mmCIF file of C-alpha atoms in Angstrom:
data_model
loop_
_atom_site.group_PDB
_atom_site.id
_atom_site.type_symbol
_atom_site.label_atom_id
_atom_site.label_comp_id
_atom_site.label_asym_id
_atom_site.label_seq_id
_atom_site.Cartn_x
_atom_site.Cartn_y
_atom_site.Cartn_z
ATOM 1 C CA UNK A 19 -37.147 -55.067 -3.662
ATOM 2 C CA UNK A 20 -40.055 -52.609 -3.333
ATOM 3 C CA UNK A 21 -42.462 -55.298 -4.153
ATOM 4 C CA UNK A 22 -41.061 -57.463 -1.385
ATOM 5 C CA UNK A 23 -41.201 -54.631 1.162
ATOM 6 C CA UNK A 24 -44.767 -53.841 0.058
ATOM 7 C CA UNK A 25 -45.917 -57.359 0.338
ATOM 8 C CA UNK A 26 -44.440 -57.657 3.817
ATOM 9 C CA UNK A 27 -45.993 -54.388 4.939
ATOM 10 C CA UNK A 28 -49.301 -55.511 3.668
ATOM 11 C CA UNK A 29 -49.224 -58.628 5.734
ATOM 12 C CA UNK A 30 -48.353 -56.578 8.965
ATOM 13 C CA UNK A 31 -51.542 -55.636 10.779
ATOM 14 C CA UNK A 32 -50.820 -54.562 14.402
ATOM 15 C CA UNK A 33 -54.450 -54.727 15.416
ATOM 16 C CA UNK A 34 -54.762 -58.390 14.381
ATOM 17 C CA UNK A 35 -53.349 -61.498 16.106
ATOM 18 C CA UNK A 36 -51.150 -64.191 14.614
ATOM 19 C CA UNK A 37 -53.979 -66.194 13.168
ATOM 20 C CA UNK A 38 -54.756 -63.300 10.817
ATOM 21 C CA UNK A 39 -51.221 -63.121 9.758
ATOM 22 C CA UNK A 40 -51.078 -66.901 8.804
ATOM 23 C CA UNK A 41 -54.045 -66.387 6.557
ATOM 24 C CA UNK A 42 -52.780 -63.376 4.946
ATOM 25 C CA UNK A 43 -50.880 -62.899 1.507
ATOM 26 C CA UNK A 44 -47.864 -64.935 2.671
ATOM 27 C CA UNK A 45 -50.135 -68.002 2.957
ATOM 28 C CA UNK A 46 -50.084 -68.352 -0.764
ATOM 29 C CA UNK A 47 -46.203 -68.143 -1.111
ATOM 30 C CA UNK A 48 -44.184 -71.379 -1.221
ATOM 31 C CA UNK A 49 -41.312 -71.852 1.257
ATOM 32 C CA UNK A 50 -38.686 -71.013 -1.360
ATOM 33 C CA UNK A 51 -40.471 -67.833 -2.192
ATOM 34 C CA UNK A 52 -40.561 -66.787 1.526
ATOM 35 C CA UNK A 53 -36.886 -67.795 1.717
ATOM 36 C CA UNK A 54 -36.084 -65.509 -1.252
ATOM 37 C CA UNK A 55 -37.908 -62.687 0.450
ATOM 38 C CA UNK A 56 -36.104 -62.974 3.661
ATOM 39 C CA UNK A 57 -32.684 -63.457 1.858
ATOM 40 C CA UNK A 58 -33.381 -60.353 -0.113
ATOM 41 C CA UNK A 59 -34.202 -58.455 3.101
ATOM 42 C CA UNK A 60 -31.175 -59.785 4.777
ATOM 43 C CA UNK A 61 -28.939 -58.551 1.894
ATOM 44 C CA UNK A 62 -30.512 -55.209 1.855
ATOM 45 C CA UNK A 63 -29.941 -54.907 5.672
ATOM 46 C CA UNK A 64 -26.380 -55.973 5.312
ATOM 47 C CA UNK A 65 -25.869 -53.416 2.539
ATOM 48 C CA UNK A 66 -27.438 -50.706 4.647
ATOM 49 C CA UNK A 67 -25.057 -51.730 7.643
ATOM 50 C CA UNK A 68 -22.197 -51.385 5.384
ATOM 51 C CA UNK A 69 -23.133 -48.015 4.285
ATOM 52 C CA UNK A 70 -23.704 -46.957 7.861
ATOM 53 C CA UNK A 71 -20.280 -48.289 8.900
ATOM 54 C CA UNK A 72 -18.592 -46.499 5.930
ATOM 55 C CA UNK A 73 -20.214 -43.234 6.927
ATOM 56 C CA UNK A 74 -19.178 -43.807 10.494
ATOM 57 C CA UNK A 75 -15.644 -44.215 9.416
ATOM 58 C CA UNK A 76 -15.691 -41.253 7.043
ATOM 59 C CA UNK A 77 -17.144 -38.981 9.862
ATOM 60 C CA UNK A 78 -14.472 -40.243 12.277
ATOM 61 C CA UNK A 79 -11.562 -39.549 9.763
ATOM 62 C CA UNK A 80 -13.029 -36.176 8.690
ATOM 63 C CA UNK A 81 -15.566 -34.858 11.313
ATOM 64 C CA UNK A 82 -15.598 -31.223 9.918
ATOM 65 C CA UNK A 83 -16.818 -32.376 6.468
ATOM 66 C CA UNK A 84 -19.932 -34.358 7.200
ATOM 67 C CA UNK A 85 -23.250 -32.623 7.154
ATOM 68 C CA UNK A 86 -22.048 -29.286 6.387
ATOM 69 C CA UNK A 87 -20.850 -27.405 3.285
ATOM 70 C CA UNK A 88 -19.134 -24.699 5.169
ATOM 71 C CA UNK A 89 -15.833 -26.140 4.147
ATOM 72 C CA UNK A 90 -16.722 -25.340 0.504
ATOM 73 C CA UNK A 91 -17.156 -21.585 1.144
ATOM 74 C CA UNK A 92 -14.217 -19.440 -0.358
ATOM 75 C CA UNK A 93 -11.832 -18.204 2.441
ATOM 76 C CA UNK A 94 -12.635 -14.609 1.686
ATOM 77 C CA UNK A 95 -16.498 -15.073 2.232
ATOM 78 C CA UNK A 96 -15.873 -17.062 5.394
ATOM 79 C CA UNK A 97 -13.642 -14.312 6.586
ATOM 80 C CA UNK A 98 -16.399 -11.836 5.795
ATOM 81 C CA UNK A 99 -19.067 -14.007 7.531
ATOM 82 C CA UNK A 100 -16.866 -14.117 10.545
ATOM 83 C CA UNK A 101 -16.295 -10.349 10.594
ATOM 84 C CA UNK A 102 -20.143 -9.682 10.251
ATOM 85 C CA UNK A 103 -21.197 -12.456 12.775
ATOM 86 C CA UNK A 104 -20.260 -10.454 15.802
ATOM 87 C CA UNK A 105 -20.077 -6.664 16.256
ATOM 88 C CA UNK A 106 -16.491 -5.451 16.756
ATOM 89 C CA UNK A 107 -17.123 -4.334 20.328
ATOM 90 C CA UNK A 108 -17.871 -7.974 21.260
ATOM 91 C CA UNK A 109 -14.712 -9.495 19.990
ATOM 92 C CA UNK A 110 -12.411 -10.818 22.532
ATOM 93 C CA UNK A 111 -9.283 -12.922 22.657
ATOM 94 C CA UNK A 112 -11.324 -15.892 24.043
ATOM 95 C CA UNK A 113 -13.906 -15.660 21.231
ATOM 96 C CA UNK A 114 -11.020 -15.503 18.605
ATOM 97 C CA UNK A 115 -9.371 -18.587 20.209
ATOM 98 C CA UNK A 116 -12.659 -20.438 20.139
ATOM 99 C CA UNK A 117 -13.086 -19.666 16.435
ATOM 100 C CA UNK A 118 -9.593 -20.714 15.716
ATOM 101 C CA UNK A 119 -10.168 -24.140 17.312
ATOM 102 C CA UNK A 120 -12.979 -25.010 14.915
ATOM 103 C CA UNK A 121 -10.557 -26.180 12.298
ATOM 104 C CA UNK A 122 -7.135 -25.481 10.648
ATOM 105 C CA UNK A 123 -8.862 -23.421 8.058
ATOM 106 C CA UNK A 124 -10.826 -21.396 10.574
ATOM 107 C CA UNK A 125 -7.584 -20.774 12.425
ATOM 108 C CA UNK A 126 -5.987 -19.494 9.221
ATOM 109 C CA UNK A 127 -8.941 -17.254 8.519
ATOM 110 C CA UNK A 128 -9.022 -15.801 12.040
ATOM 111 C CA UNK A 129 -5.172 -15.308 12.104
ATOM 112 C CA UNK A 130 -5.059 -13.867 8.611
ATOM 113 C CA UNK A 131 -7.972 -11.424 8.661
ATOM 114 C CA UNK A 132 -6.593 -8.112 9.778
ATOM 115 C CA UNK A 133 -10.002 -6.696 10.630
ATOM 116 C CA UNK A 134 -10.619 -9.609 13.191
#
């Protein structure tokens, strides 16, 4: 696959016109070889599209678990981080409600941590 992509990239020269492209490395390939190259690229693009679709579905089902490992932090550590993130004199009911709306876990941490 890498060889196919390398060959195609070698043939692409944005500074030249179509005549230079026709005389490039693809000129020595047979029609069946070119067809194989494009079939391989099509399969790779379809595979990549499936991956993107799977990731999109995964994100929609579990939006708080994609791109972040904060859900892996132990509850005690998350509680400590929340306590240290804002000085005590700046805590308000509105701020606590905002933190509690992040996720069910954060709501649990906010409501079960006496210091908050």
